[in-house]
Coordinates of C-alpha atoms in Angstrom, one line a residue:
Chain A
M1104 CA 44.0 19.7 13.7
A1105 CA 46.9 21.9 12.7
D1106 CA 45.0 25.2 12.3
L1107 CA 46.9 28.0 10.7
D1108 CA 49.7 29.6 12.7
L1109 CA 51.1 32.4 10.7
V1110 CA 53.3 33.6 13.6
A1111 CA 55.2 30.3 13.5
Y1112 CA 55.5 30.1 9.7
R1113 CA 56.6 33.7 9.3
A1114 CA 59.1 33.5 12.2
V1115 CA 60.9 30.7 10.4
A1116 CA 60.6 32.2 7.0
M1117 CA 62.0 35.5 8.3
S1118 CA 64.7 33.8 10.3
H1119 CA 66.0 32.1 7.1
A1120 CA 66.2 35.5 5.5
Q1121 CA 68.0 37.1 8.5
G1122 CA 70.4 34.1 8.6
L1123 CA 71.6 35.0 5.1
G1124 CA 73.2 38.1 6.5
M1125 CA 72.3 40.0 3.3
F1126 CA 69.4 42.2 4.4
E1127 CA 69.5 45.5 6.1
Q1128 CA 65.9 45.0 7.2
V1129 CA 63.5 42.0 7.3
L1130 CA 59.9 43.1 7.6
G1131 CA 56.9 41.0 8.5
H1132 CA 54.6 43.3 6.5
E1133 CA 54.2 44.9 3.1
P1134 CA 56.0 48.2 3.1
V1135 CA 53.7 51.2 2.5
S1136 CA 56.5 53.8 2.3
A1137 CA 60.1 53.9 1.1
P1138 CA 61.8 51.3 3.3
G1139 CA 65.3 52.8 3.1
S1140 CA 68.5 51.8 1.4
G1141 CA 70.3 48.5 1.1
L1142 CA 68.7 45.1 0.6
I1143 CA 65.3 44.8 2.3
Y1144 CA 63.1 41.8 2.6
A1145 CA 59.4 42.0 3.4
L1146 CA 57.0 39.1 3.9
W1147 CA 53.2 38.9 4.0
V1148 CA 50.3 36.6 3.4
S1149 CA 48.7 36.9 0.0
D1150 CA 46.4 33.9 -0.4
I1151 CA 44.7 31.2 1.6
A1152 CA 42.7 28.4 0.1
P1153 CA 41.8 24.7 0.7
I1154 CA 43.6 22.1 -1.5
P1155 CA 41.2 19.5 -2.9
A1156 CA 43.9 17.1 -4.0
R1157 CA 45.5 17.2 -0.6
S1158 CA 42.5 17.1 1.7
N1159 CA 41.5 13.9 3.3
L1160 CA 38.0 12.5 3.9
N1161 CA 37.1 14.6 6.8
S1162 CA 39.5 17.5 7.0
V1163 CA 40.8 20.2 4.8
S1164 CA 44.4 20.8 3.9
V1165 CA 45.3 24.4 3.1
R1166 CA 47.6 26.3 0.8
L1167 CA 48.8 29.5 2.4
E1168 CA 50.7 31.7 0.1
L1169 CA 53.3 34.1 1.4
T1170 CA 54.6 36.9 -0.7
G1171 CA 58.2 37.9 -0.2
L1172 CA 59.5 41.1 -1.6
V1173 CA 63.2 41.8 -2.0
L1174 CA 63.9 45.5 -2.6
T1175 CA 67.0 47.6 -3.2
P1176 CA 67.2 51.1 -4.6
A1177 CA 67.5 50.8 -8.4
D1178 CA 70.0 53.7 -8.6
G1179 CA 72.6 52.1 -6.4
Q1180 CA 76.2 52.3 -7.6
P1181 CA 77.5 50.6 -9.6
E1182 CA 74.1 50.0 -11.3
D1183 CA 75.3 46.8 -12.8
D1184 CA 75.5 45.3 -9.4
V1185 CA 71.8 45.9 -8.5
D1186 CA 70.6 42.8 -10.3
V1187 CA 73.4 40.8 -8.9
A1188 CA 72.5 41.7 -5.4
V1189 CA 68.8 41.1 -5.9
T1190 CA 69.3 37.8 -7.8
G1191 CA 71.8 36.7 -5.1
A1192 CA 69.2 37.5 -2.4
V1193 CA 66.6 35.5 -4.3
N1194 CA 69.0 32.6 -4.7
G1195 CA 69.8 32.7 -1.0
L1196 CA 66.2 32.7 0.0
M1197 CA 65.2 29.9 -2.3
R1198 CA 68.1 27.8 -1.2
E1199 CA 67.1 28.3 2.4
Y1200 CA 63.5 27.5 1.6
C1201 CA 64.4 24.4 -0.4
G1202 CA 66.8 23.4 2.3
D1203 CA 64.1 23.5 5.0
F1204 CA 61.0 22.8 3.1
T1205 CA 58.9 22.1 6.2
L1206 CA 60.0 25.5 7.7
G1207 CA 61.3 23.7 10.8
G1208 CA 58.4 21.3 10.9
T1209 CA 55.8 24.1 11.1
V1210 CA 54.2 23.2 7.8
A1211 CA 53.8 20.0 5.8
N1212 CA 56.0 21.5 3.1
I1213 CA 56.7 24.5 0.9
D1214 CA 55.2 23.6 -2.5
L1215 CA 58.6 23.9 -4.3
L1216 CA 57.4 22.3 -7.5
G1217 CA 53.9 23.5 -7.8
A1218 CA 51.9 20.4 -6.9
H1219 CA 49.0 22.5 -5.7
G1220 CA 49.2 25.7 -7.6
P1221 CA 52.0 28.1 -8.6
S1222 CA 55.3 26.9 -7.3
L1223 CA 58.0 28.7 -5.4
R1224 CA 59.0 31.4 -7.7
A1225 CA 60.4 35.0 -8.0
K1226 CA 59.3 37.6 -10.5
L1227 CA 61.6 40.6 -10.9
G1228 CA 60.6 44.1 -11.7
Y1229 CA 60.5 47.6 -10.3
A1230 CA 58.6 49.2 -7.5
R1231 CA 58.3 52.9 -6.7
F1232 CA 58.0 54.2 -3.1
D1233 CA 57.7 57.9 -2.6
S1234 CA 60.2 59.3 -5.1
T1235 CA 62.5 56.3 -5.1
T1236 CA 62.5 53.6 -7.6
Y1237 CA 63.4 50.1 -6.3
R1238 CA 64.5 47.0 -8.1
A1239 CA 62.1 44.4 -6.7
A1240 CA 61.9 40.6 -6.7
T1241 CA 58.5 39.3 -5.7
L1242 CA 58.7 35.8 -4.3
T1243 CA 55.7 33.4 -4.2
I1244 CA 56.2 31.1 -1.2
P1245 CA 53.3 28.5 -1.1
L1246 CA 53.0 26.8 2.2
I1247 CA 51.0 23.5 2.5
I1248 CA 49.4 22.8 5.9
N1249 CA 47.9 19.4 6.3
A1250 CA 44.5 18.8 7.8
A1251 CA 44.0 22.4 9.0
W1252 CA 40.3 22.3 9.5
N1253 CA 37.8 19.5 10.2
E1254 CA 34.9 18.9 7.9
V1255 CA 31.7 18.6 10.0
P1256 CA 28.2 18.8 8.6
Chain B
M716 CA 17.7 13.7 3.9
A717 CA 18.7 15.7 1.0
I718 CA 21.3 15.7 -1.7
S719 CA 24.7 15.9 -0.1
D720 CA 28.3 15.9 -1.2
G721 CA 31.3 13.9 -0.3
L722 CA 32.6 16.0 2.6
G723 CA 33.0 14.7 6.1
Q724 CA 33.3 11.0 5.2
A725 CA 35.3 8.3 6.8
F726 CA 37.2 5.2 5.7
Y727 CA 37.9 2.3 8.1
Y728 CA 40.2 -0.5 7.1
G729 CA 40.7 -3.6 9.1
G730 CA 40.0 -1.9 12.4
Y731 CA 42.1 1.2 11.6
D732 CA 40.7 4.6 10.7
L733 CA 42.5 5.7 7.6
S734 CA 40.2 8.7 6.9
G735 CA 43.1 11.1 7.5
D736 CA 45.3 9.3 5.0
T737 CA 42.6 8.9 2.3
G738 CA 42.0 11.6 -0.3
S739 CA 39.6 10.1 -2.7
A740 CA 37.4 7.2 -3.6
D741 CA 37.8 6.3 -7.3
D742 CA 35.3 3.4 -7.3
I743 CA 33.0 2.0 -4.7
G744 CA 31.1 -0.5 -6.6
G745 CA 29.4 -3.9 -6.6
G746 CA 26.4 -5.8 -7.7
L747 CA 26.2 -8.3 -10.5
V748 CA 29.3 -8.9 -12.5
G749 CA 27.3 -10.1 -15.4
T750 CA 24.1 -11.7 -16.6
Q751 CA 23.3 -14.8 -18.6
D752 CA 21.0 -14.4 -21.5
I753 CA 18.3 -17.0 -21.3
T754 CA 16.0 -15.6 -24.0
T755 CA 13.9 -18.3 -25.6
I756 CA 12.5 -18.1 -29.1
D757 CA 9.0 -17.4 -27.9
L758 CA 9.9 -14.2 -26.2
S759 CA 10.0 -10.7 -27.7
A760 CA 12.5 -9.2 -25.3
F761 CA 15.7 -10.4 -23.7
K762 CA 15.4 -12.4 -20.5
R763 CA 18.4 -12.6 -18.3
I764 CA 19.4 -14.1 -15.0
G765 CA 22.0 -12.5 -12.7
L766 CA 25.3 -14.3 -12.2
L767 CA 27.7 -13.6 -9.4
R768 CA 27.8 -10.7 -7.0
D769 CA 31.0 -8.8 -6.4
G770 CA 32.3 -5.7 -4.8
R771 CA 35.3 -3.4 -5.0
I772 CA 36.7 -0.3 -3.4
S773 CA 39.4 1.7 -5.1
W774 CA 40.8 4.7 -3.3
G775 CA 43.6 7.2 -3.3
A776 CA 45.8 7.2 -0.2
F777 CA 48.4 9.7 1.0
F778 CA 51.8 8.5 2.2
N779 CA 51.9 8.4 6.0
D780 CA 54.4 6.1 7.6
A781 CA 53.3 6.7 11.2
T782 CA 52.2 3.7 13.3
G783 CA 48.7 2.6 12.5
R784 CA 48.4 4.8 9.5
A785 CA 48.2 4.2 5.8
H786 CA 51.7 3.0 4.9
E787 CA 52.0 0.6 7.8
R788 CA 48.5 -0.9 7.1
L789 CA 48.5 -0.8 3.3
G790 CA 52.2 -1.2 2.6
A791 CA 52.1 -4.6 4.2
L792 CA 50.3 -5.7 1.1
P793 CA 48.2 -8.2 3.1
T794 CA 47.0 -11.3 1.4
A795 CA 44.3 -12.2 3.9
D796 CA 40.8 -10.7 3.7
R797 CA 40.4 -7.2 4.9
H798 CA 37.2 -5.5 6.1
L799 CA 36.6 -2.1 4.6
M800 CA 33.9 0.3 5.6
W801 CA 33.4 3.6 3.8
A802 CA 31.1 5.8 5.8
T803 CA 29.3 8.6 4.0
G804 CA 28.9 10.6 7.2
A805 CA 29.2 10.3 10.9
V806 CA 25.6 10.4 12.0
I807 CA 23.6 7.3 13.0
G808 CA 21.8 6.0 10.0
D809 CA 24.3 7.4 7.4
P810 CA 25.0 4.9 4.7
A811 CA 28.2 3.0 4.7
A812 CA 29.7 0.8 2.0
C813 CA 31.0 -2.4 3.5
L814 CA 33.3 -4.9 1.9
V815 CA 35.2 -8.0 2.8
G816 CA 37.9 -8.3 0.3
K817 CA 41.5 -8.7 -0.8
Q818 CA 43.7 -5.7 -1.1
I819 CA 45.4 -6.2 -4.4
N820 CA 47.8 -3.3 -4.7
Y821 CA 49.5 -0.3 -3.2
D822 CA 50.8 1.8 -6.1
F823 CA 52.8 4.9 -5.6
T824 CA 52.7 7.9 -7.9
R825 CA 55.2 10.6 -7.6
P826 CA 54.8 13.0 -10.5
Q827 CA 57.3 15.8 -11.2
D828 CA 55.3 18.4 -9.3
G829 CA 56.5 16.7 -6.1
S830 CA 53.1 15.4 -5.0
L831 CA 52.8 11.8 -3.8
T832 CA 49.7 9.7 -4.0
I833 CA 49.0 6.0 -3.7
A834 CA 46.3 4.0 -5.5
V835 CA 44.8 1.1 -3.6
N836 CA 42.2 -1.4 -4.7
A837 CA 40.3 -4.1 -2.9
Q838 CA 38.3 -6.7 -4.5
G839 CA 35.4 -8.5 -2.8
N840 CA 35.6 -12.0 -1.4
A841 CA 32.5 -14.1 -0.9
F842 CA 29.9 -11.4 -0.2
G843 CA 30.2 -8.5 -2.7
L844 CA 29.7 -4.9 -1.6
E845 CA 26.9 -4.2 0.8
W846 CA 25.5 -0.8 1.7
G847 CA 24.6 -0.7 5.3
D848 CA 23.5 2.1 7.7
L849 CA 25.7 3.2 10.5
L850 CA 24.5 2.3 14.0
T851 CA 27.3 4.4 15.5
A852 CA 27.9 8.1 15.0
G853 CA 31.2 7.5 13.2
K854 CA 33.5 6.0 15.7
R855 CA 31.8 5.4 19.1
T856 CA 33.7 5.2 22.3
D857 CA 32.1 3.2 25.1
T858 CA 33.7 3.1 28.5
A859 CA 31.1 0.8 30.0
A860 CA 28.2 -1.3 28.8
T861 CA 26.1 1.0 26.7
N862 CA 22.8 0.8 24.9
G863 CA 23.4 3.4 22.2
T864 CA 20.9 5.2 20.1
A865 CA 18.9 3.4 17.5
A866 CA 18.7 4.0 13.8
E867 CA 15.2 4.0 12.3
F868 CA 14.7 1.9 9.2
G869 CA 11.9 2.6 6.9
Y870 CA 10.9 -0.6 5.3
D871 CA 8.8 0.4 2.3
G872 CA 5.4 -1.2 2.0
E873 CA 5.7 -3.1 5.3
D874 CA 4.3 -0.6 7.7
F875 CA 1.8 -2.0 10.1
L876 CA -0.4 -1.3 13.1
F877 CA 1.0 -3.2 16.0
L878 CA -1.5 -4.4 18.5
S879 CA -0.5 -6.0 21.7
G880 CA -3.8 -7.5 22.6
A881 CA -4.2 -5.2 25.6
S882 CA -7.5 -3.5 26.2
G883 CA -7.8 -0.1 24.5
N884 CA -5.3 -0.9 21.8
Y885 CA -6.9 -0.6 18.4
A886 CA -7.4 1.9 15.5
S887 CA -10.7 3.4 14.6
T888 CA -12.5 5.7 12.3
P889 CA -15.8 7.4 13.2
D890 CA -19.1 6.1 12.0
A891 CA -19.9 7.4 8.5
A892 CA -22.9 6.9 6.3
S893 CA -20.8 5.1 3.7
L894 CA -20.0 2.5 6.3
D895 CA -23.6 1.7 7.0
I896 CA -23.8 -1.1 4.6
V897 CA -27.1 -3.0 5.0
G898 CA -26.7 -5.3 2.0
D899 CA -23.9 -7.3 0.4
L900 CA -20.6 -6.8 2.1
D901 CA -17.0 -7.7 1.5
L902 CA -14.3 -7.5 4.3
R903 CA -10.6 -8.0 3.6
V904 CA -7.7 -7.7 6.0
R905 CA -4.0 -8.2 5.5
V906 CA -2.8 -9.3 8.9
A907 CA -0.2 -11.2 10.8
L908 CA -1.5 -12.8 14.0
D909 CA 1.0 -13.6 16.7
D910 CA -1.0 -16.8 17.1
W911 CA -3.2 -17.9 14.2
T912 CA -5.1 -20.1 16.6
P913 CA -5.4 -17.5 19.3
A914 CA -6.3 -18.2 22.9
A915 CA -9.5 -16.2 22.4
E916 CA -11.4 -15.0 19.3
S917 CA -9.5 -12.2 17.7
T918 CA -11.3 -9.5 15.8
L919 CA -9.7 -8.3 12.6
I920 CA -12.1 -5.6 11.6
A921 CA -15.5 -4.6 13.1
K922 CA -18.2 -2.1 13.2
Y923 CA -19.7 -3.9 16.1
T924 CA -20.3 -2.4 19.5
A925 CA -22.2 -4.1 22.3
T926 CA -22.6 -0.8 24.1
G927 CA -26.0 0.5 23.2
N928 CA -26.6 -2.5 20.9
Q929 CA -24.9 -1.0 17.9
R930 CA -23.8 -4.2 16.2
S931 CA -23.3 -4.2 12.4
Y932 CA -20.6 -6.5 11.1
A933 CA -17.3 -8.0 12.2
L934 CA -14.7 -10.5 11.0
A935 CA -12.5 -12.4 13.4
V936 CA -10.3 -15.5 13.8
T937 CA -11.6 -18.1 16.3
A938 CA -9.5 -20.0 18.8
T939 CA -9.5 -23.0 16.4
G940 CA -8.2 -20.9 13.6
A941 CA -11.4 -20.6 11.7
L942 CA -12.8 -17.3 10.3
I943 CA -16.0 -16.1 11.8
F944 CA -18.3 -13.4 10.4
R945 CA -20.6 -11.7 12.9
W946 CA -23.5 -9.5 12.0
S947 CA -26.7 -8.3 13.4
E948 CA -30.0 -7.4 11.7
D949 CA -31.2 -5.2 14.5
G950 CA -28.1 -4.2 16.4
T951 CA -29.0 -6.5 19.3
V952 CA -29.3 -10.1 18.2
E953 CA -25.9 -11.5 17.1
K954 CA -25.7 -13.8 14.1
T955 CA -22.6 -15.6 13.0
E956 CA -21.2 -17.9 10.3
T957 CA -18.0 -19.7 10.9
S958 CA -15.7 -21.2 8.2
S959 CA -15.9 -24.9 7.8
A960 CA -12.1 -25.1 7.5
V961 CA -9.4 -23.6 9.7
N962 CA -6.2 -21.8 8.7
T963 CA -2.9 -23.6 8.7
F964 CA -0.8 -20.4 8.9
T965 CA 2.5 -20.2 10.7
N966 CA 2.2 -18.0 13.8
G967 CA 3.4 -14.5 13.0
S968 CA 3.1 -14.9 9.2
T969 CA 1.3 -12.4 7.1
H970 CA -1.8 -13.2 5.0
W971 CA -4.9 -11.8 3.5
V972 CA -8.2 -13.0 4.9
R973 CA -11.6 -12.2 3.6
A974 CA -15.3 -12.7 4.2
T975 CA -18.2 -11.9 1.9
M976 CA -21.8 -11.7 2.8
D977 CA -24.4 -12.1 0.2
V978 CA -27.6 -11.1 2.0
N979 CA -29.8 -12.6 -0.7
N980 CA -28.3 -15.3 -2.9
G981 CA -31.4 -15.7 -5.0
A982 CA -32.4 -18.9 -3.3
S983 CA -34.1 -17.3 -0.3
D984 CA -31.0 -17.5 1.6
A985 CA -27.9 -15.5 2.7
A986 CA -24.5 -16.8 2.0
V987 CA -21.2 -16.2 3.7
N988 CA -17.9 -17.2 2.0
F989 CA -14.4 -17.1 3.5
Y990 CA -11.2 -16.8 1.7
T991 CA -7.4 -16.4 2.2
S992 CA -4.9 -15.0 -0.1
E993 CA -1.2 -14.2 -0.3
D994 CA -1.4 -11.3 -2.7
G995 CA -4.9 -9.8 -2.1
S996 CA -6.1 -10.6 -5.6
T997 CA -6.1 -14.4 -5.9
W998 CA -8.4 -15.8 -3.3
T999 CA -8.6 -19.3 -2.1
A1000 CA -11.8 -20.4 -0.4
L1001 CA -11.4 -21.4 3.3
G1002 CA -14.0 -24.1 3.6
A1003 CA -17.4 -24.3 2.1
E1004 CA -20.0 -21.6 1.6
Q1005 CA -22.0 -21.1 4.8
L1006 CA -25.7 -20.5 4.5
N1007 CA -27.8 -18.6 7.0
G1008 CA -31.1 -20.3 6.2
A1009 CA -32.8 -17.1 5.2
T1010 CA -32.1 -13.8 3.6
T1011 CA -30.8 -11.2 5.9
S1012 CA -29.7 -7.6 6.3
I1013 CA -27.2 -5.7 8.3
F1014 CA -28.0 -3.1 10.9
A1015 CA -26.9 0.4 10.3
S1016 CA -25.2 1.1 13.6
T1017 CA -23.6 4.2 15.0
A1018 CA -20.5 2.1 16.0
V1019 CA -17.1 3.2 14.9
L1020 CA -15.2 1.0 12.4
E1021 CA -12.2 -0.5 14.2
L1022 CA -9.2 -2.6 13.5
G1023 CA -8.2 -5.3 16.0
S1024 CA -11.2 -5.4 18.3
Q1025 CA -14.8 -4.7 18.8
T1026 CA -16.7 -2.5 21.2
A1027 CA -14.1 0.2 21.1
G1028 CA -11.0 -1.8 21.8
T1029 CA -12.4 -3.9 24.6
V1030 CA -13.8 -7.1 23.2
N1031 CA -12.1 -10.0 21.3
R1032 CA -8.8 -8.2 20.9
L1033 CA -6.2 -9.1 18.4
A1034 CA -2.5 -9.5 19.1
G1035 CA -0.4 -9.1 16.0
K1036 CA 0.1 -6.8 13.1
V1037 CA -2.5 -5.3 10.8
F1038 CA -1.1 -4.1 7.5
R1039 CA -4.2 -2.9 5.7
A1040 CA -7.9 -3.6 5.4
Q1041 CA -10.8 -3.0 3.1
V1042 CA -14.5 -2.7 3.5
L1043 CA -16.4 -3.0 0.2
S1044 CA -20.0 -2.3 -0.3
G1045 CA -21.2 -5.2 -2.4
I1046 CA -19.1 -8.3 -3.0
G1047 CA -16.1 -7.0 -5.0
G1048 CA -18.0 -3.7 -4.9
T1049 CA -17.2 -0.1 -4.0
S1050 CA -14.5 0.4 -1.5
V1051 CA -15.8 2.5 1.4
A1052 CA -12.9 2.0 3.8
A1053 CA -9.3 1.2 2.9
P1054 CA -7.0 1.8 5.8
I1055 CA -3.3 1.3 5.1
A1056 CA -0.7 1.5 7.8
S1057 CA 2.1 3.9 6.9
T1058 CA 5.1 5.3 8.7
S1059 CA 3.3 7.8 11.0
S1060 CA -0.4 7.3 10.4
I1061 CA -3.0 5.1 8.9
T1062 CA -3.9 6.5 5.5
D1063 CA -7.2 5.9 3.9
A1064 CA -7.9 7.3 0.4
T1065 CA -11.7 6.6 0.5
P1066 CA -11.2 9.0 2.5
L1067 CA -11.6 8.3 6.1
T1068 CA -9.6 9.5 9.1
W1069 CA -8.2 6.8 11.3
T1070 CA -6.9 7.2 14.8
V1071 CA -4.5 4.8 16.6
Q1072 CA -5.8 4.2 20.0
G1073 CA -4.2 3.4 23.4
T1074 CA -0.6 2.2 23.2
A1075 CA -1.0 0.6 19.8
Y1076 CA 1.5 2.0 17.4
L1077 CA 2.7 2.0 13.8
S1078 CA 5.9 0.2 12.9
S1079 CA 7.5 -1.7 10.2
H1080 CA 9.8 -4.7 9.9
T1081 CA 11.3 -7.1 7.5
V1082 CA 11.6 -10.9 7.8
H1083 CA 14.7 -11.3 5.6
G1084 CA 17.4 -11.0 8.1
A1085 CA 20.4 -8.6 8.0
Q1086 CA 24.1 -8.4 7.6
A1087 CA 26.2 -6.4 10.0
Y1088 CA 29.8 -5.2 10.0
L1089 CA 31.9 -4.3 13.0
Q1090 CA 35.2 -2.3 13.0
A1091 CA 36.7 -2.3 16.5
F1092 CA 39.5 0.2 16.6
S1093 CA 40.8 -0.3 20.1
F1094 CA 39.9 -2.1 23.2
A1095 CA 41.0 -2.0 26.8
G1096 CA 39.5 -4.3 29.4
T1097 CA 38.5 -8.0 29.9
D1098 CA 35.8 -8.5 27.4
V1099 CA 33.0 -6.8 25.5
T1100 CA 30.4 -8.1 23.1
V1101 CA 28.7 -5.8 20.6
K1102 CA 25.2 -7.0 19.7
L1103 CA 22.2 -5.7 17.8
Q1104 CA 18.9 -5.1 19.4
H1105 CA 15.6 -4.0 17.8
S1106 CA 12.3 -2.5 18.8
H1107 CA 9.1 -1.5 17.0
D1108 CA 8.8 1.9 18.6
N1109 CA 12.3 2.8 19.8
G1110 CA 11.7 1.2 23.2
S1111 CA 8.7 3.3 24.0
T1112 CA 6.3 0.4 24.6
D1113 CA 8.1 -2.4 22.8
A1114 CA 11.3 -2.9 24.8
F1115 CA 14.5 -3.4 22.9
A1116 CA 15.4 -7.1 22.5
D1117 CA 18.3 -8.9 21.1
I1118 CA 18.0 -9.8 17.4
T1119 CA 18.4 -13.5 17.1
G1120 CA 21.8 -14.2 15.7
G1121 CA 22.7 -10.5 15.9
A1122 CA 25.6 -10.7 18.3
F1123 CA 29.3 -10.2 17.2
T1124 CA 31.9 -12.5 18.7
Q1125 CA 33.1 -11.4 22.1
I1126 CA 36.0 -9.0 21.8
T1127 CA 39.0 -9.4 24.1
S1128 CA 41.6 -7.4 22.1
G1129 CA 41.6 -4.9 19.4
P1130 CA 41.7 -3.8 16.6
T1131 CA 39.4 -6.5 15.2
V1132 CA 36.7 -6.7 12.6
E1133 CA 33.8 -9.0 11.9
R1134 CA 30.9 -9.6 9.6
I1135 CA 27.8 -11.4 10.8
A1136 CA 24.7 -12.5 8.9
V1137 CA 21.4 -12.6 10.7
A1138 CA 19.6 -15.5 9.1
A1139 CA 17.0 -14.9 6.4
G1140 CA 13.6 -15.3 8.0
T1141 CA 14.6 -13.4 11.1
E1142 CA 12.4 -10.5 11.9
I1143 CA 14.1 -7.1 12.0
K1144 CA 12.0 -4.4 13.6
R1145 CA 11.9 -0.7 12.7
Y1146 CA 14.5 0.5 15.2
V1147 CA 17.9 -1.2 15.5
R1148 CA 20.7 -0.2 17.8
A1149 CA 24.2 -1.5 18.7
V1150 CA 24.7 -2.2 22.4
T1151 CA 27.8 -3.3 24.3
V1152 CA 27.6 -5.8 27.1
T1153 CA 30.4 -7.3 29.2
T1154 CA 30.9 -10.0 31.7
G1155 CA 34.4 -9.2 33.0
G1156 CA 34.3 -5.4 32.5
F1157 CA 36.1 -3.1 30.1
T1158 CA 37.3 0.5 30.2
S1159 CA 37.3 1.4 26.5
L1160 CA 36.0 0.2 23.2
V1161 CA 36.2 2.4 20.1
F1162 CA 34.1 0.9 17.4
A1163 CA 31.8 1.4 14.4
V1164 CA 28.9 -0.8 13.3
A1165 CA 26.9 -0.7 10.1
V1166 CA 24.0 -2.9 9.4
N1167 CA 22.4 -3.8 6.1
V1168 CA 18.8 -4.9 6.7
N1169 CA 17.4 -6.9 3.9
V1170 CA 14.0 -5.7 2.6
T1171 CA 13.9 -8.6 0.2
A1172 CA 15.2 -12.1 0.4
V1173 CA 19.0 -12.1 -0.1
T1174 CA 21.2 -15.2 -0.8
F1175 CA 24.9 -15.3 -0.5

């Protein structure tokens, strides 16, 4: 059985982000206070559930959803470049994740196209920490893990 | 057992465990492919006969190109027969659908969401689909000759009291006023004697104890195969009538036998008649009516009513199987005792409480043979033979013995598969197990066995 190994999945997912050379910080948790300036990437687990269509006769395959958050202060200058920076970061992250959809062999695959729920995607908006407004891109990164747990009566 | 779901199942294909590459069963089916209407004009409802049997398993596979996994086994698109076993669990006794068939496809589906599934179908060849019961807890690994644990089969309606013929083996119910029949009497027993011309007289049912001269009535089979009715008017003096004909039953076969006593036939005489039957309702006389020469009566003793012996399991003991019996007050009259062997006790709705004595026990069997399926996943060693053994009481007093024709072909390499059919007419006892034996030794055998015991006659 594969079991779930968040440390391994997250290490590769964060490594891809760090390898882009875009981010001031790459965090393995959801920020609870203003994370600073520049581009920041945070990654955490948001959902874990068995996948009926992927499970076999006597074990359960699992969809583990990571949420990635790209942040940068919304009042950066020039303001027109804020979206360019965030979209560029999202593009880089998605390119990396598509280009290594098994996260270095640690998962069966990233559900790029949504075979088992929402696909890899990013939703852009704003987030407010302390008194600072951030431009935010929230990434959904669904990881598929084969035969994580045995079914035993 | 209770209602259960489809979790924790297994699928074996040609000696390979494809459970991990199988996501769904879309159709596990079989039975008749059709019927022929043979309704005649004098009938008011359709009359049909069954045509051919068939079987099929359709399942959804995942793509896995590792050695011994789905793609290697299924992608080869084999044209020879494949043995399929779909186990609904991994506990001994869990049902398993078994099929010998042709794999007819291996169809990929890769929709735009990026998933990848494969549809596979197998169609039965020669035998149709058979539901058996697992004799192994999923896959069993033996590293030396092993007996294994037996599965218990409940063969509805065929439970019986098994009597070895040893002293003290019988079943009894205490004396009761209703059993003290002094007039007309009707005794009926459904029984299978190991020997229908036994070495010594064998009592079927008796309220008849020499101890203390408490003799009332008894029915037995004599060494010649005749039926004998014993009674006493005073508890001491024994009186008998013996059938003028003898039975022609095959040893071990099951039949109804019956004796009636008319204590006063209206002609200053008492008459005893003997019968046999196959269904308990249509009776055929066994020989001529036997006359006592005078009217009679039956002593109201304090003896227990017992099956398989008289004098509390010590005299004229029966070796065989007693399925049920009846004591009627009056010929075709009121039922005052009606013991019926069931799974764990002898029931009697009259009501009476029966006790199985000594090492006698309750069991069940069929005489319609069985079919068994073997999936051997791997083997290391010189040789091993998997065979089926059975026992009436899980080896407690009836030692496990080989089922005639119940051995698979000796295995010298794996994976391998086999289906065997134990001939119809072969007795299959209540407990069946899969054992491994070897002559040259082996170090490992991983296998699964399912057996389908026929409770009715089956023809392939």
